[in-house]
Tab-separated table of C-alpha atoms and ligand atoms in Angstrom:
chain	number	residue	atom	x	y	z
A	10	UNK	CA	82.660	88.978	125.831
A	11	UNK	CA	81.079	85.651	125.167
A	12	UNK	CA	78.791	86.185	121.846
A	13	UNK	CA	75.088	86.281	121.978
A	14	UNK	CA	72.699	84.276	120.159
A	15	UNK	CA	68.934	84.323	119.774
A	16	UNK	CA	66.582	82.158	117.925
A	17	UNK	CA	63.278	80.590	117.971
A	18	UNK	CA	60.471	78.316	117.005
A	19	UNK	CA	56.697	79.089	116.058
A	20	UNK	CA	54.013	77.012	117.726
A	21	UNK	CA	51.902	76.611	114.865
A	22	UNK	CA	52.497	72.738	114.237
A	23	UNK	CA	54.253	69.824	115.230
A	24	UNK	CA	57.755	70.219	114.882
A	25	UNK	CA	59.366	68.787	111.549
A	26	UNK	CA	62.511	66.876	110.498
A	27	UNK	CA	63.277	70.522	108.852
A	28	UNK	CA	63.304	72.281	112.134
A	29	UNK	CA	65.571	69.861	113.537
A	30	UNK	CA	67.637	69.944	110.770
A	31	UNK	CA	67.782	73.637	109.987
A	32	UNK	CA	67.634	75.119	113.306
A	33	UNK	CA	67.414	72.916	116.324
A	34	UNK	CA	70.217	70.616	116.162
A	35	UNK	CA	72.753	73.488	115.555
A	36	UNK	CA	71.204	74.850	118.546
A	37	UNK	CA	72.288	71.753	120.375
A	38	UNK	CA	75.634	70.878	119.142
A	39	UNK	CA	77.323	74.400	118.792
A	40	UNK	CA	75.523	77.445	119.759
A	41	UNK	CA	74.563	76.371	123.537
A	42	UNK	CA	78.556	75.589	123.612
A	43	UNK	CA	79.800	78.522	122.099
A	44	UNK	CA	77.603	81.454	123.019
A	45	UNK	CA	75.529	82.812	125.547
A	46	UNK	CA	72.264	81.335	123.749
A	47	UNK	CA	68.543	82.079	124.050
A	48	UNK	CA	66.271	80.006	122.703
A	49	UNK	CA	62.727	80.660	122.811
A	50	UNK	CA	58.995	79.403	122.058
A	51	UNK	CA	57.872	82.452	120.114
A	52	UNK	CA	54.179	81.762	120.502
A	53	UNK	CA	53.228	85.521	119.743
A	54	UNK	CA	53.966	84.918	116.219
A	55	UNK	CA	51.727	82.048	116.201
A	56	UNK	CA	49.134	84.288	116.374
A	57	UNK	CA	49.218	85.896	113.258
A	58	UNK	CA	47.443	83.719	111.198
A	59	UNK	CA	44.062	82.055	112.004
A	60	UNK	CA	44.665	79.726	115.072
A	61	UNK	CA	42.918	77.850	117.751
A	62	UNK	CA	43.798	79.004	121.337
A	63	UNK	CA	43.930	75.483	122.999
A	64	UNK	CA	46.074	74.317	120.116
A	65	UNK	CA	48.838	76.822	120.219
A	66	UNK	CA	48.662	76.249	124.106
A	67	UNK	CA	49.402	72.799	123.474
A	68	UNK	CA	51.887	73.081	120.819
A	69	UNK	CA	53.737	75.473	122.671
A	70	UNK	CA	54.692	72.837	125.459
A	71	UNK	CA	54.996	70.114	123.264
A	72	UNK	CA	57.905	72.388	121.123
A	73	UNK	CA	59.552	73.452	124.749
A	74	UNK	CA	59.481	69.555	125.484
A	75	UNK	CA	61.078	69.062	121.915
A	76	UNK	CA	63.653	71.555	122.503
A	77	UNK	CA	64.694	69.867	125.754
A	78	UNK	CA	64.660	66.345	124.523
A	79	UNK	CA	66.612	67.258	121.248
A	80	UNK	CA	69.406	68.288	123.973
A	81	UNK	CA	68.992	72.031	124.769
A	82	UNK	CA	70.478	72.164	128.111
A	83	UNK	CA	68.977	74.638	130.783
A	84	UNK	CA	72.633	74.817	132.208
A	85	UNK	CA	74.038	76.238	129.380
A	86	UNK	CA	71.341	78.131	127.555
A	87	UNK	CA	68.330	80.141	128.338
A	88	UNK	CA	65.022	78.241	127.125
A	89	UNK	CA	61.947	80.323	127.884
A	90	UNK	CA	58.682	80.992	125.872
A	91	UNK	CA	58.292	84.488	124.127
A	92	UNK	CA	54.736	85.809	125.890
A	93	UNK	CA	56.476	85.392	129.816
A	94	UNK	CA	58.909	87.958	128.840
A	95	UNK	CA	57.109	91.492	128.300
A	96	UNK	CA	59.997	92.956	127.052
A	97	UNK	CA	59.140	91.780	123.652
A	98	UNK	CA	56.067	93.671	123.546
A	99	UNK	CA	57.255	96.466	124.861
A	100	UNK	CA	60.142	96.949	122.333
A	101	UNK	CA	58.065	95.709	119.625
A	102	UNK	CA	56.149	99.224	119.759
A	103	UNK	CA	59.144	100.998	120.011
A	104	UNK	CA	60.253	99.634	116.852
A	105	UNK	CA	56.884	100.320	114.718
A	106	UNK	CA	57.433	104.092	115.683
A	107	UNK	CA	61.257	103.321	113.898
A	108	UNK	CA	59.956	101.088	110.970
A	109	UNK	CA	58.015	102.192	108.000
A	110	UNK	CA	54.599	100.781	106.246
A	111	UNK	CA	56.662	100.580	103.203
A	112	UNK	CA	59.411	98.188	104.174
A	113	UNK	CA	56.762	95.993	105.994
A	114	UNK	CA	55.003	95.750	102.760
A	115	UNK	CA	57.879	94.352	101.035
A	116	UNK	CA	58.341	91.361	103.297
A	117	UNK	CA	58.447	88.390	101.009
A	118	UNK	CA	56.795	86.571	103.772
A	119	UNK	CA	54.009	88.878	104.315
A	120	UNK	CA	53.298	89.244	100.536
A	121	UNK	CA	52.906	85.424	100.202
A	122	UNK	CA	50.943	84.676	103.099
A	123	UNK	CA	48.501	87.798	102.525
A	124	UNK	CA	47.861	86.474	99.201
A	125	UNK	CA	47.146	82.756	100.361
A	126	UNK	CA	45.029	84.105	103.049
A	127	UNK	CA	42.658	86.545	100.969
A	128	UNK	CA	42.325	83.430	98.472
A	129	UNK	CA	40.685	81.346	100.992
A	130	UNK	CA	38.472	83.922	101.997
A	131	UNK	CA	40.183	85.109	105.246
A	132	UNK	CA	40.720	88.464	106.453
A	133	UNK	CA	44.411	89.545	106.948
A	134	UNK	CA	45.606	90.112	110.716
A	135	UNK	CA	47.250	93.457	111.094
A	136	UNK	CA	49.886	91.291	113.001
A	137	UNK	CA	51.013	89.499	109.584
A	138	UNK	CA	52.249	92.928	108.664
A	139	UNK	CA	54.174	93.989	111.704
A	140	UNK	CA	55.208	90.137	113.146
A	141	UNK	CA	58.908	91.094	111.432
A	142	UNK	CA	59.126	93.894	113.893
A	143	UNK	CA	58.392	91.697	116.826
A	144	UNK	CA	61.307	89.747	115.594
A	145	UNK	CA	63.195	92.417	115.228
A	146	UNK	CA	62.267	93.069	119.313
A	147	UNK	CA	62.835	89.581	120.348
A	148	UNK	CA	66.622	89.633	118.697
A	149	UNK	CA	67.551	93.313	119.532
A	150	UNK	CA	66.208	93.072	123.172
A	151	UNK	CA	68.980	90.795	123.763
A	152	UNK	CA	71.680	92.508	122.195
A	153	UNK	CA	72.053	89.282	119.827
A	154	UNK	CA	75.153	89.099	117.620
A	155	UNK	CA	74.110	86.217	115.611
A	156	UNK	CA	70.733	84.616	114.553
A	157	UNK	CA	70.728	81.057	113.239
A	158	UNK	CA	67.906	80.923	110.860
A	159	UNK	CA	66.720	78.974	107.710
A	160	UNK	CA	67.062	80.748	104.504
A	161	UNK	CA	63.188	81.772	104.566
A	162	UNK	CA	64.041	84.104	107.490
A	163	UNK	CA	67.043	85.945	106.168
A	164	UNK	CA	64.911	89.028	104.878
A	165	UNK	CA	63.739	89.444	108.653
A	166	UNK	CA	66.956	89.608	109.866
A	167	UNK	CA	68.183	92.315	107.578
A	168	UNK	CA	65.243	94.158	108.496
A	169	UNK	CA	66.357	94.076	112.055
A	170	UNK	CA	69.641	95.119	111.035
A	171	UNK	CA	68.230	98.111	109.205
A	172	UNK	CA	65.854	99.338	112.300
A	173	UNK	CA	68.643	98.725	114.450
A	174	UNK	CA	70.962	100.782	112.506
A	175	UNK	CA	67.926	103.749	111.978
A	176	UNK	CA	67.416	103.679	115.756
A	177	UNK	CA	71.339	104.102	116.858
A	178	UNK	CA	71.646	107.136	114.194
A	179	UNK	CA	68.541	108.669	115.694
A	180	UNK	CA	68.599	108.389	118.936
A	181	UNK	CA	72.032	107.218	120.054
A	182	UNK	CA	73.387	104.204	120.294
A	183	UNK	CA	71.200	101.724	122.025
A	184	UNK	CA	71.236	98.096	120.040
A	185	UNK	CA	73.859	95.798	119.001
A	186	UNK	CA	74.003	95.201	115.223
A	187	UNK	CA	72.980	91.214	114.332
A	188	UNK	CA	73.550	88.953	111.495
A	189	UNK	CA	71.836	86.025	110.273
A	190	UNK	CA	74.007	82.524	110.107
A	191	UNK	CA	72.676	79.616	108.145
A	192	UNK	CA	73.630	75.979	108.667
A	193	UNK	CA	76.057	74.195	105.694
A	194	UNK	CA	73.654	71.485	104.865
A	195	UNK	CA	70.201	71.240	105.102
A	196	UNK	CA	69.480	74.887	105.260
A	197	UNK	CA	66.057	74.326	103.771
A	198	UNK	CA	64.701	70.800	104.015
A	199	UNK	CA	61.734	70.737	101.146
A	200	UNK	CA	58.546	69.182	101.321
A	201	UNK	CA	58.653	65.370	100.612
A	202	UNK	CA	55.553	65.614	98.228
A	203	UNK	CA	56.537	68.839	96.486
A	204	UNK	CA	60.261	69.622	96.636
A	205	UNK	CA	60.072	72.893	95.292
A	206	UNK	CA	58.458	73.817	98.756
A	207	UNK	CA	59.857	74.017	102.137
A	208	UNK	CA	58.759	71.498	104.817
A	209	UNK	CA	56.828	73.991	106.926
A	210	UNK	CA	55.190	72.580	110.169
A	211	UNK	CA	52.018	74.973	109.414
A	212	UNK	CA	51.250	73.241	106.233
A	213	UNK	CA	47.971	71.514	105.679
A	214	UNK	CA	48.922	68.194	104.259
A	215	UNK	CA	51.597	66.089	106.224
A	216	UNK	CA	52.275	63.155	104.043
A	217	UNK	CA	55.393	65.104	102.610
A	218	UNK	CA	56.443	66.329	106.159
A	219	UNK	CA	58.427	64.200	108.858
A	220	UNK	CA	57.685	65.426	112.329
A	221	UNK	CA	59.809	64.626	115.046
A	222	UNK	CA	57.073	62.413	116.876
A	223	UNK	CA	55.899	60.720	113.822
A	224	UNK	CA	55.751	57.046	114.335
A	225	UNK	CA	58.733	54.715	112.579
A	226	UNK	CA	56.388	53.111	110.325
A	227	UNK	CA	54.810	56.748	108.887
A	228	UNK	CA	58.450	57.973	108.457
A	229	UNK	CA	59.472	55.205	106.317
A	230	UNK	CA	55.806	55.195	104.469
A	231	UNK	CA	56.504	58.966	104.165
A	232	UNK	CA	60.136	58.791	102.812
A	233	UNK	CA	59.365	55.399	100.690
A	234	UNK	CA	56.534	57.538	98.963
A	235	UNK	CA	58.426	60.620	98.595
A	236	UNK	CA	58.059	62.091	94.728
A	237	UNK	CA	61.071	61.467	92.868
A	238	UNK	CA	61.976	62.696	89.313
A	239	UNK	CA	61.829	61.361	86.274
A	240	UNK	CA	64.855	59.711	85.312
A	241	UNK	CA	66.477	56.652	86.707
A	242	UNK	CA	70.040	57.504	87.943
A	243	UNK	CA	70.429	58.943	91.504
A	244	UNK	CA	72.330	62.100	90.664
A	245	UNK	CA	72.439	65.173	92.656
A	246	UNK	CA	71.084	68.247	91.031
A	247	UNK	CA	68.737	70.474	93.271
A	248	UNK	CA	67.731	72.608	90.210
A	249	UNK	CA	66.462	70.035	87.529
A	250	UNK	CA	66.188	67.259	90.221
A	251	UNK	CA	64.673	68.649	93.151
A	252	UNK	CA	63.249	65.432	94.754
A	253	UNK	CA	66.142	63.358	94.548
A	254	UNK	CA	68.468	66.384	95.481
A	255	UNK	CA	66.311	66.720	98.715
A	256	UNK	CA	66.558	62.937	99.804
A	257	UNK	CA	70.431	63.181	99.063
A	258	UNK	CA	70.849	66.455	101.735
A	259	UNK	CA	68.890	64.693	104.312
A	260	UNK	CA	70.425	61.804	104.127
A	261	UNK	CA	73.385	63.675	104.135
A	262	UNK	CA	72.757	65.735	107.026
A	263	UNK	CA	72.281	62.515	109.003
A	264	UNK	CA	75.463	60.747	107.821
A	265	UNK	CA	77.686	63.803	107.409
A	266	UNK	CA	78.451	62.728	103.987
A	267	UNK	CA	78.473	64.949	100.998
A	268	UNK	CA	75.106	64.837	98.923
A	269	UNK	CA	77.070	64.498	95.923
A	270	UNK	CA	79.299	61.637	97.033
A	271	UNK	CA	76.366	59.926	98.027
A	272	UNK	CA	74.791	60.133	94.645
A	273	UNK	CA	77.580	57.918	93.648
A	274	UNK	CA	76.622	55.212	96.107
A	275	UNK	CA	73.000	54.677	94.844
A	276	UNK	CA	71.726	52.567	91.715
A	277	UNK	CA	67.983	53.051	92.704
A	278	UNK	CA	65.876	55.538	94.294
A	279	UNK	CA	64.254	52.853	96.372
A	280	UNK	CA	67.552	52.036	97.930
A	281	UNK	CA	68.323	55.455	98.509
A	282	UNK	CA	65.066	56.085	100.042
A	283	UNK	CA	65.339	53.104	102.429
A	284	UNK	CA	68.730	54.252	103.658
A	285	UNK	CA	67.133	57.736	104.156
A	286	UNK	CA	64.350	56.383	105.963
A	287	UNK	CA	66.583	54.271	108.380
A	288	UNK	CA	69.324	57.405	108.979
A	289	UNK	CA	66.230	59.743	109.576
A	290	UNK	CA	64.894	57.298	112.410
A	291	UNK	CA	68.167	56.761	113.584
A	292	UNK	CA	68.520	60.186	114.150
A	293	UNK	CA	65.115	60.778	115.693
A	294	UNK	CA	65.273	57.938	118.052
A	295	UNK	CA	67.179	59.630	121.197
A	296	UNK	CA	65.089	62.471	120.814
A	297	UNK	CA	61.741	60.825	120.992
A	298	UNK	CA	62.833	58.420	123.753
A	299	UNK	CA	64.016	61.525	125.707
A	300	UNK	CA	60.450	63.560	124.868
A	301	UNK	CA	58.816	60.551	126.528
A	302	UNK	CA	60.720	60.823	129.434
A	303	UNK	CA	60.313	64.645	129.898
A	304	UNK	CA	56.216	64.251	128.875
A	305	UNK	CA	55.972	62.062	132.265
A	306	UNK	CA	57.544	64.945	134.133
A	307	UNK	CA	55.449	68.121	133.091
A	308	UNK	CA	56.753	69.900	136.396
A	309	UNK	CA	60.227	69.902	135.306
A	310	UNK	CA	59.548	71.298	131.652
A	311	UNK	CA	57.717	74.146	133.719
A	312	UNK	CA	60.504	74.985	136.309
A	313	UNK	CA	62.683	75.218	133.222
A	314	UNK	CA	60.602	77.573	131.654
A	315	UNK	CA	59.935	79.624	134.752
A	316	UNK	CA	63.596	80.074	135.245
A	317	UNK	CA	64.362	80.664	131.841
A	318	UNK	CA	61.998	83.319	131.636
A	319	UNK	CA	63.513	85.250	134.293
A	320	UNK	CA	66.868	85.160	133.186
A	321	UNK	CA	65.504	86.382	129.786
A	322	UNK	CA	63.664	89.128	131.693
A	323	UNK	CA	66.946	90.177	133.182
A	324	UNK	CA	68.889	90.294	130.097
A	325	UNK	CA	66.251	92.128	127.972
A	326	UNK	CA	65.128	94.981	130.850
A	327	UNK	CA	68.200	97.446	130.562
A	328	UNK	CA	68.166	97.300	126.999
A	329	UNK	CA	64.289	98.286	126.424
A	330	UNK	CA	64.559	100.460	129.232
A	331	UNK	CA	67.597	102.300	127.433
A	332	UNK	CA	65.564	102.354	124.526
A	333	UNK	CA	62.555	103.865	125.616
A	334	UNK	CA	64.745	106.538	127.541
A	335	UNK	CA	66.619	107.403	124.340
A	336	UNK	CA	63.126	107.668	122.145
A	337	UNK	CA	61.827	110.254	124.488
A	338	UNK	CA	59.579	108.399	127.223
A	339	UNK	CA	59.789	110.057	130.492
A	340	UNK	CA	61.462	107.280	132.916
A	341	UNK	CA	58.674	105.931	135.668
A	342	UNK	CA	61.361	107.069	138.490
B	405	LIG	N1	61.999	72.953	106.043
B	405	LIG	C1	62.989	73.897	106.607
B	405	LIG	N2	64.187	73.609	106.460
B	405	LIG	C2	65.111	74.299	107.282
B	405	LIG	N3	65.064	74.924	108.339
B	405	LIG	C3	64.088	74.936	108.546
B	405	LIG	N4	63.105	75.655	109.590
B	405	LIG	C4	61.982	75.669	109.662
B	405	LIG	N5	61.555	74.970	108.151
B	405	LIG	C5	62.570	74.459	107.683
B	405	LIG	C6	63.636	76.806	110.467
B	405	LIG	O1	63.294	75.920	111.894
B	405	LIG	C7	63.333	77.332	112.700
B	405	LIG	C8	61.970	77.657	113.095
B	405	LIG	O2	60.972	77.472	112.362
B	405	LIG	P1	59.977	78.684	112.174
B	405	LIG	O3	58.887	77.978	113.502
B	405	LIG	O4	59.876	79.944	112.514
B	405	LIG	O5	59.049	78.149	110.951
B	405	LIG	P2	57.931	76.924	109.908
B	405	LIG	O6	58.921	75.883	110.849
B	405	LIG	O7	58.660	76.655	109.022
B	405	LIG	O8	56.774	76.988	110.941
B	405	LIG	P3	55.712	77.772	109.949
B	405	LIG	O9	54.690	78.327	110.728
B	405	LIG	O10	55.297	76.569	108.524
B	405	LIG	O11	56.328	78.781	109.028
B	405	LIG	P4	55.984	79.537	107.777
B	405	LIG	O12	54.420	79.455	107.653
B	405	LIG	O13	56.373	80.525	107.978
B	405	LIG	O14	56.349	78.732	106.528
B	405	LIG	C9	63.948	78.490	111.812
B	405	LIG	O15	65.050	78.793	112.069
B	405	LIG	C10	63.415	78.290	110.456
B	405	LIG	O16	64.284	78.489	109.772
């Protein structure tokens, strides 16, 4: 049987170069050809922090459009919006009855984000604590074997495995046990203004973030202004020279050349930045062009999402029904 892959993108901001290099590109180039793959705009996950309903709706459509623009082909894979398929929320509750309060409070993302929210005087939504369980439901509902994610998400995939094993042991074999996979380069694209933190689409200041839909001159400006490290030589040392290493990794991801080898090619930061900017623009050009075409035909995107949700529902329902029976709920008949 062909292996199954599930992955998703949260509509919490405009998609970034990090999303493309760390996730989307591999979905397009490898996963959709090698597996029975599902890719979702995981909109329920965008509701765990303060949000604007109209913006989430807009970003969900934009994310789906960009996923198609980047090359996901509905003839090869299933593209859908998470909230269009009830099975995610249905299964999430069952897994909440499998997970413990302690293991969710240990999640790094919860710790970091709840501290940040409290510091900003905001209350912490309960869903910020429980969303890794919803993520487990996203994955387990489809019997995914592999979950391609950036390294920030590996702890959640570990939790998913633990929940699946625990459920299977207690109630009988129901779920396939998935594993996280990561791309070889650019597993973590860093913010150009703060190369010790990830380039994240929900981050406030956009100066260090390349959005896939940024205009060419904006991309150039952001890269030319990227923070580099003290020193003059272009060397690849991610630990001590994170700014230059980040640029080299981005250039490497665009050109396919090794970052260490690329470091030897450049004598100045300026030249490295210039080539990196041009390589990024070259990479993004076809996506931007296709995006413009798709925006002009919203009916097509709607139709892809409608069919995708139908297919996803059919795939998820038998497993979620089996989990309901196994845990002791009376079938509806
Ligand atoms: N900087 C990155 N480098 C490599 N991969 C990345 N991903 C995200 N940022 C980078 C990967 O893209 C996929 C979808 O990401 P997401 O929507 O779950 O997370 P995000 O873009 O990081 O969005 P947020 O809202 O800004 O997230 P938080 O608040 O969690 O930091 C994933 O496979 C992700 O690993």
